[in-house]
XYZ file of C-alpha atoms in Angstrom:
522
model
C 0.025 0.047 0.067
C 1.329 3.387 -0.899
C 2.076 5.795 1.788
C 0.711 9.262 2.094
C 3.126 11.970 0.779
C 4.396 14.484 3.491
C 2.414 17.553 3.791
C 4.293 20.667 1.820
C 3.368 24.206 1.544
C 5.014 26.845 -0.595
C 6.203 29.734 1.557
C 6.648 33.467 0.509
C 9.914 33.903 -1.064
C 11.091 30.285 -1.319
C 11.702 28.445 -4.512
C 10.707 25.211 -3.149
C 7.779 23.909 -0.955
C 8.681 23.327 2.585
C 7.842 20.068 4.434
C 5.517 20.738 7.541
C 5.194 18.721 10.800
C 5.345 18.893 14.573
C 8.216 20.080 16.613
C 9.411 20.268 20.327
C 11.457 23.020 22.030
C 14.609 20.650 21.609
C 13.884 19.510 17.866
C 13.003 22.911 16.524
C 16.151 24.271 14.537
C 17.413 27.192 12.817
C 15.630 27.890 9.591
C 12.246 26.666 10.854
C 9.181 28.668 10.415
C 6.619 28.733 13.530
C 3.919 30.851 14.776
C 5.223 33.163 17.726
C 3.169 35.248 19.822
C 3.840 39.191 19.233
C 1.758 41.852 20.895
C -0.776 39.231 21.833
C -1.256 37.875 18.440
C 0.184 34.648 16.742
C 2.709 35.854 13.894
C 4.608 33.860 11.479
C 8.317 33.912 12.033
C 11.556 32.375 11.053
C 13.991 30.910 13.503
C 17.309 32.679 12.796
C 19.397 31.706 15.950
C 19.079 29.838 19.196
C 21.031 30.466 22.329
C 21.103 29.600 26.170
C 20.664 32.235 28.804
C 20.331 32.349 32.380
C 16.637 32.256 32.140
C 16.606 29.449 29.724
C 16.595 28.746 25.882
C 15.781 31.687 23.770
C 15.014 31.925 19.871
C 15.687 34.701 17.552
C 12.714 35.392 15.459
C 12.284 37.379 12.185
C 8.514 38.123 11.724
C 6.792 38.200 8.449
C 6.016 41.762 7.128
C 7.779 43.638 10.202
C 10.524 45.692 10.056
C 14.011 44.231 10.845
C 14.090 46.214 14.177
C 11.318 44.425 15.535
C 13.232 41.014 15.436
C 13.500 39.759 18.986
C 14.765 36.844 21.112
C 11.574 35.041 22.637
C 11.411 32.442 25.190
C 10.055 28.859 24.497
C 6.614 29.743 25.924
C 5.909 32.352 23.124
C 6.165 29.599 20.493
C 3.024 27.600 19.623
C 4.092 24.094 19.211
C 0.643 22.929 18.921
C 0.585 24.179 15.030
C 2.769 22.548 12.629
C 6.095 24.182 11.741
C 7.769 24.453 8.359
C 11.165 22.862 8.152
C 13.997 24.061 6.085
C 14.724 22.421 2.936
C 17.888 20.224 2.802
C 21.032 21.849 0.801
C 20.607 19.529 -2.071
C 23.183 21.469 -3.951
C 25.678 22.002 -1.167
C 29.150 21.231 -2.439
C 30.932 18.384 -0.864
C 34.626 18.382 0.108
C 34.953 22.015 -1.324
C 33.820 20.957 -4.860
C 30.695 22.111 -6.511
C 28.836 20.666 -9.481
C 31.265 22.689 -11.976
C 34.839 22.117 -11.732
C 36.962 25.079 -10.845
C 38.849 26.452 -13.671
C 41.691 27.671 -11.424
C 44.850 25.597 -11.587
C 45.786 23.817 -8.267
C 48.607 24.412 -6.243
C 50.195 21.101 -7.299
C 50.035 22.046 -11.024
C 51.562 25.484 -10.454
C 55.357 25.909 -10.950
C 57.496 25.907 -7.830
C 58.533 29.556 -8.480
C 55.021 30.642 -7.924
C 54.537 29.155 -4.622
C 57.351 31.319 -3.202
C 56.032 32.991 -0.038
C 55.885 36.593 -0.713
C 57.911 39.191 1.418
C 56.394 41.370 4.196
C 56.614 44.177 1.782
C 54.935 42.376 -0.953
C 52.297 40.886 1.508
C 51.395 44.605 2.565
C 51.175 45.958 -0.942
C 48.804 43.173 -1.757
C 46.478 43.466 1.194
C 46.466 47.203 0.423
C 45.407 46.876 -3.176
C 42.808 43.939 -2.682
C 41.064 44.968 0.528
C 38.924 48.017 0.634
C 39.050 49.666 4.103
C 35.559 51.260 4.784
C 35.395 54.983 5.760
C 34.762 55.477 9.655
C 30.950 55.207 10.236
C 30.046 53.881 6.778
C 30.106 51.005 4.497
C 30.168 52.903 1.375
C 30.596 51.015 -1.732
C 32.721 53.338 -3.354
C 34.846 55.449 -0.921
C 35.688 58.057 -3.815
C 31.972 58.662 -4.742
C 30.917 62.015 -2.895
C 27.261 62.249 -3.812
C 24.508 59.997 -3.638
C 22.887 58.779 -6.560
C 19.929 61.045 -6.058
C 22.434 64.003 -5.943
C 24.027 62.877 -9.089
C 20.681 62.507 -10.978
C 19.575 66.033 -9.892
C 22.692 67.219 -10.953
C 21.958 65.599 -14.586
C 18.721 67.765 -14.710
C 20.894 71.250 -14.659
C 21.653 72.731 -18.223
C 24.428 71.334 -20.294
C 26.983 73.810 -19.496
C 26.851 73.134 -15.818
C 25.487 76.556 -14.878
C 22.447 76.957 -12.757
C 19.884 79.595 -14.035
C 18.140 82.123 -11.969
C 15.045 80.296 -10.226
C 11.902 82.042 -9.290
C 9.374 81.044 -6.367
C 5.856 80.860 -7.012
C 2.884 79.320 -5.523
C 1.592 76.627 -8.126
C -1.882 75.978 -9.142
C -3.136 72.290 -8.862
C -2.348 71.983 -12.534
C 0.934 73.152 -11.949
C 1.596 70.885 -9.164
C 0.599 67.964 -11.061
C 3.085 68.618 -13.766
C 5.806 69.003 -11.175
C 4.969 65.425 -9.983
C 2.854 64.056 -7.296
C 3.116 61.347 -4.557
C 4.455 61.577 -1.067
C 7.149 64.126 -0.781
C 8.734 62.761 2.354
C 8.653 59.198 1.223
C 11.968 57.163 0.949
C 12.682 56.583 -2.678
C 14.783 53.243 -3.505
C 16.926 55.568 -5.778
C 18.157 57.419 -2.926
C 19.191 54.529 -0.867
C 23.091 54.153 -1.099
C 24.046 50.509 -1.815
C 26.402 49.915 0.837
C 28.611 46.706 1.045
C 30.241 44.526 3.718
C 32.396 46.037 6.622
C 35.484 44.631 4.876
C 35.550 44.339 1.228
C 32.969 46.399 -0.873
C 31.058 44.511 -3.680
C 31.541 45.476 -7.178
C 28.973 47.666 -8.794
C 27.553 44.897 -10.812
C 26.249 42.990 -7.925
C 23.947 45.970 -6.884
C 22.701 46.621 -10.237
C 20.117 43.783 -10.055
C 18.094 45.457 -7.347
C 15.243 47.397 -8.836
C 13.652 50.505 -7.526
C 10.401 48.583 -6.154
C 12.888 45.978 -4.616
C 15.027 48.425 -2.723
C 11.892 50.210 -1.357
C 10.432 46.896 -0.114
C 13.811 45.953 1.269
C 13.991 49.164 3.240
C 10.387 48.843 4.475
C 11.021 45.315 5.855
C 14.373 45.507 6.752
C 14.959 48.910 8.168
C 18.259 48.556 6.955
C 20.423 50.627 4.512
C 22.886 47.753 3.502
C 22.256 45.613 0.484
C 24.528 42.691 1.653
C 22.471 39.951 2.762
C 25.243 38.728 5.209
C 24.894 42.148 6.930
C 21.090 42.049 6.943
C 20.942 38.647 8.639
C 23.323 39.438 11.502
C 21.709 38.477 14.709
C 21.029 40.916 17.561
C 23.132 39.804 20.499
C 21.875 41.864 23.278
C 18.519 41.286 24.276
C 17.649 44.096 26.647
C 19.464 47.127 27.991
C 18.660 49.067 31.244
C 19.882 52.636 30.481
C 19.094 55.033 33.609
C 15.287 54.757 34.181
C 14.567 53.449 30.609
C 14.507 49.961 29.288
C 16.017 49.831 25.800
C 15.533 46.913 23.293
C 18.291 47.159 20.750
C 17.525 46.931 16.906
C 20.789 45.811 15.559
C 24.124 43.784 16.513
C 26.642 45.594 18.655
C 30.273 44.083 19.433
C 29.960 43.846 23.066
C 32.035 41.013 24.767
C 30.599 37.866 23.671
C 29.491 36.730 27.378
C 27.057 39.686 27.631
C 25.114 37.873 24.803
C 24.118 35.141 27.465
C 22.701 37.720 29.924
C 19.121 38.437 30.001
C 19.705 42.219 30.739
C 22.620 44.470 30.195
C 23.138 47.374 32.580
C 24.694 50.437 31.141
C 25.765 53.658 33.550
C 24.034 56.480 31.769
C 26.780 59.041 32.839
C 30.049 56.869 32.206
C 28.509 54.521 29.674
C 30.338 51.489 31.596
C 28.416 48.285 31.142
C 27.912 45.398 33.427
C 26.333 41.936 33.092
C 24.778 41.609 36.571
C 22.881 44.029 38.742
C 25.168 43.486 41.743
C 28.063 44.678 39.846
C 26.018 47.618 38.232
C 24.798 48.803 41.922
C 28.371 48.620 43.179
C 29.597 50.801 40.408
C 26.756 53.434 40.960
C 27.748 53.962 44.355
C 31.343 54.766 43.231
C 30.614 56.731 39.864
C 30.841 60.425 40.581
C 30.351 61.467 36.968
C 27.241 63.489 36.306
C 27.799 64.881 32.867
C 29.585 63.861 29.728
C 33.448 64.235 30.158
C 33.843 67.288 27.906
C 33.178 71.273 27.528
C 29.817 72.463 27.687
C 29.522 74.679 24.656
C 25.643 75.339 24.583
C 23.102 75.825 27.317
C 19.469 76.926 27.259
C 16.384 76.033 29.415
C 15.872 72.632 27.812
C 19.127 71.208 26.718
C 23.004 71.368 26.820
C 25.593 70.346 24.450
C 29.144 69.064 25.078
C 32.147 68.875 22.883
C 34.239 65.839 23.586
C 37.647 64.902 21.990
C 37.706 61.291 21.119
C 41.834 61.202 21.651
C 41.442 62.733 25.237
C 38.328 60.612 26.273
C 38.879 57.302 24.538
C 37.072 54.766 26.765
C 33.947 57.145 27.015
C 33.868 57.598 23.305
C 34.227 54.008 22.419
C 31.249 53.048 24.874
C 29.282 55.678 23.184
C 29.915 54.012 19.772
C 29.130 50.603 21.291
C 25.751 51.885 22.536
C 24.878 53.743 19.337
C 25.626 50.510 17.404
C 22.690 48.872 18.809
C 20.534 51.248 16.723
C 22.661 51.976 13.759
C 22.892 49.209 11.194
C 25.793 50.345 9.048
C 27.949 51.862 11.659
C 31.447 50.300 11.428
C 33.841 52.296 13.886
C 34.019 51.435 17.473
C 37.315 51.893 18.836
C 39.309 54.373 16.444
C 37.918 57.249 18.127
C 40.753 59.562 18.009
C 40.137 61.250 14.701
C 36.664 62.500 15.811
C 34.852 64.971 17.947
C 31.613 63.948 19.551
C 28.935 66.555 20.252
C 26.620 65.290 22.927
C 23.182 66.625 23.588
C 21.796 66.251 27.103
C 18.714 67.121 29.225
C 19.252 68.325 32.839
C 17.448 67.461 36.103
C 18.592 67.441 39.722
C 20.417 64.279 39.292
C 22.734 65.260 36.359
C 22.989 65.668 32.627
C 21.083 62.850 30.681
C 22.200 61.606 27.402
C 19.679 62.503 24.669
C 21.709 62.032 21.475
C 24.903 62.723 19.744
C 26.564 63.544 16.306
C 30.289 62.806 15.674
C 32.484 64.873 13.382
C 35.849 64.338 11.683
C 38.506 66.747 12.969
C 39.317 67.199 9.347
C 37.128 65.961 6.628
C 38.574 65.778 3.106
C 35.070 65.770 1.751
C 33.804 68.510 3.987
C 31.223 66.526 6.092
C 29.894 68.163 9.090
C 28.683 65.122 10.579
C 29.795 61.657 10.449
C 27.467 59.687 12.553
C 24.204 61.012 14.336
C 21.789 59.405 16.598
C 18.967 59.997 19.135
C 18.415 57.196 21.590
C 15.000 55.559 20.971
C 13.485 56.768 24.386
C 13.800 60.401 23.002
C 12.804 60.079 19.398
C 9.816 61.775 17.862
C 10.257 64.716 20.183
C 12.050 67.084 18.299
C 15.440 66.224 19.528
C 16.848 65.013 16.149
C 15.975 68.256 14.505
C 18.088 70.098 17.037
C 21.087 67.728 16.496
C 20.885 68.512 12.778
C 20.430 72.289 13.241
C 23.440 72.537 15.712
C 25.657 70.635 13.162
C 24.857 73.464 10.669
C 25.382 76.198 13.272
C 28.674 75.074 13.816
C 29.447 74.922 10.180
C 28.138 78.738 9.819
C 30.764 79.567 12.653
C 33.586 77.885 10.495
C 32.317 79.596 7.421
C 31.927 76.439 5.710
C 29.008 74.575 3.726
C 28.116 71.414 5.723
C 26.656 67.810 4.612
C 26.196 64.759 6.472
C 28.393 61.739 5.840
C 26.857 59.163 3.326
C 24.998 56.720 3.356
C 22.518 57.876 5.807
C 20.333 55.565 7.733
C 16.564 55.082 6.995
C 15.344 57.346 9.800
C 18.580 59.707 9.397
C 17.546 60.218 5.664
C 13.805 61.130 6.597
C 15.182 63.433 9.281
C 17.492 65.332 7.158
C 15.235 65.592 4.364
C 12.388 66.977 6.489
C 15.062 69.723 7.854
C 16.175 70.630 4.385
C 12.777 70.923 2.983
C 11.392 73.062 5.694
C 14.271 75.296 5.841
C 14.486 75.674 2.102
C 10.773 76.593 1.782
C 11.021 78.891 4.705
C 13.655 80.924 2.791
C 11.878 80.611 -0.480
C 8.690 81.935 1.013
C 10.696 84.895 2.174
C 12.050 85.348 -1.458
C 8.692 85.287 -2.908
C 7.123 87.749 -0.643
C 9.793 90.337 -1.670
C 9.559 89.123 -5.230
C 13.238 88.357 -5.555
C 14.962 85.842 -7.750
C 17.068 83.288 -6.035
C 19.654 80.618 -7.221
C 20.670 77.363 -5.775
C 23.840 79.009 -4.819
C 21.962 81.503 -2.798
C 19.982 79.027 -0.798
C 23.258 76.824 -0.371
C 25.134 79.958 1.274
C 22.144 81.249 3.260
C 21.505 77.711 4.985
C 25.291 76.513 4.925
C 24.126 73.446 2.771
C 26.042 72.127 0.168
C 24.420 72.591 -3.517
C 23.986 68.868 -4.052
C 21.917 68.516 -0.839
C 19.871 71.693 -2.232
C 19.442 69.850 -5.497
C 18.643 66.464 -3.942
C 15.796 68.103 -1.602
C 14.172 69.992 -4.612
C 14.041 67.131 -6.788
C 12.650 64.891 -3.814
C 10.181 67.380 -3.427
C 9.294 67.929 -6.886
C 9.839 71.612 -6.549
C 12.344 72.128 -9.581
C 10.945 72.129 -13.033
C 11.927 73.225 -16.509
C 9.804 75.908 -17.968
C 10.350 78.069 -21.024
C 14.078 77.436 -21.271
C 14.765 77.912 -17.731
C 15.175 75.750 -14.576
C 12.785 77.008 -12.117
C 11.787 76.370 -8.557
C 8.103 76.219 -7.640
C 6.359 75.415 -4.220
C 3.363 73.345 -4.502
C 0.314 74.274 -2.632
C 0.470 71.193 -0.625
C 3.960 71.828 0.642
C 2.918 75.542 1.569
C -0.074 74.105 3.682
C 2.387 71.889 5.398
C 4.813 74.654 6.166
C 2.102 76.693 7.501
C 0.863 74.020 9.826
C 4.140 73.468 11.075
C 4.737 77.327 11.772
C 1.838 77.103 14.360
C 3.522 74.233 16.610
C 5.919 75.226 19.415
C 9.004 73.735 18.594
C 12.562 73.674 20.207
C 15.246 75.629 18.196
C 18.910 76.424 18.859
C 19.619 79.935 19.580
C 22.996 80.709 17.758
C 23.826 83.436 20.337
C 24.204 80.908 23.230
C 26.815 78.834 21.401
C 30.255 79.318 23.240
C 32.353 77.571 20.823
C 35.395 78.282 18.478
C 36.754 76.028 15.627
C 39.399 73.803 17.413
C 42.740 73.879 15.676
C 44.675 70.521 15.695
C 48.171 69.376 15.019
C 49.036 66.370 12.671
C 49.380 63.994 15.916
C 46.257 64.916 17.674
C 44.036 64.250 14.356
C 45.014 60.559 14.539
C 46.333 57.771 17.152
C 48.533 59.528 19.501
C 50.364 56.321 20.635
């Protein structure tokens, strides 16, 4: 008698059907898809990793149609073993003994002449490693380190006249018909064309490997993964820290951070909110808190108003504190690669004050000397303070420092998904505010005028105008128009009370560094 075939079901994104069956906490393995409780509802999730902690076994789950930031470690009690799980397909095409189906065309070592097997000298090794390995720029995984502008910025440059000059532009309120001609859609949406294709942290992939991503695929990847990187190995990295107690807040990390491996076995990691030291058990943390006397970041206070204070910290003078800050921020920044080489950077830390001290809200770092003129290398607002206007303050403060320096500023690329939205909103509101003033005075304005007035680079101005559909070509001229929808949004924002930086309160002069203080001082 013929046996019944096993129950199979095709899953989303899989090429073959998966076999389904019962599982137990001991038999379930990495790659299985099970029903896991999230926010009180059963959700379909894939098991990406399994670890043993002090409280028992935990499973790292990636939920269908959820942002990558919402991946989490779950205990056994949240997995529904009454329902069938989908087992991973066996690797039928997995090569054995390092040999695939197709033979390698590269000659073996035995077939090579003996001269070619000579071990290179140390000098030859250093030259070879320098030419073959692409070292990433600090705080970014840019595919091409020499590429200064985002694809969107290059695209907007292509819209200028052939002679490379920007003609005078006019600012007008558009009619609905003109607005339709200028383009529709969500002005603050993240376009896939604007997502920089970042590579791995060690070696950047070739451009040909990223051309396979379509615009729709990149938008979907950004929505579901919450990641700027296009490398599948980077996207699938497992978050190692489950929970962090930071002051009076409980933080749940979004991404992997290279804390010591032992901390991944703890249910909670404790971080001192003043010195940023990290501890694996509450007893050690409590003993530290009785001895820690620090009540503010270890730097010079360069700004203070009724709500916030800013401190300037030299990464060379405060190495340990700045390294701990980078480890903390890596839990919420996917493409950050710098943790230890903090000497070439200045850190501008924003805090809020109370009777217990100055509490960390966010920060941005800045190269002591940037060859590309960047005024921000890395920027972060901690999750408990997001959506409260603090990110805008950080951005505004970075541009106020650029004004004092007499330079045009721009953030280092690639921006994270949330960073891109924050910067585009800041750029758009300031540009519209400036253009409305020119329009009321019936003055003509150029992109260079906007760039100088706002301390922004012309590339960022063009990028914003293109993203907001404000730049059109009419009667032989490139003109700037403000759609009625954007004006209504701008008028609505003006009615809200917002925190802003008062430039007169900034007590700061551009620091001057010697060659030895810009890098490692050992």
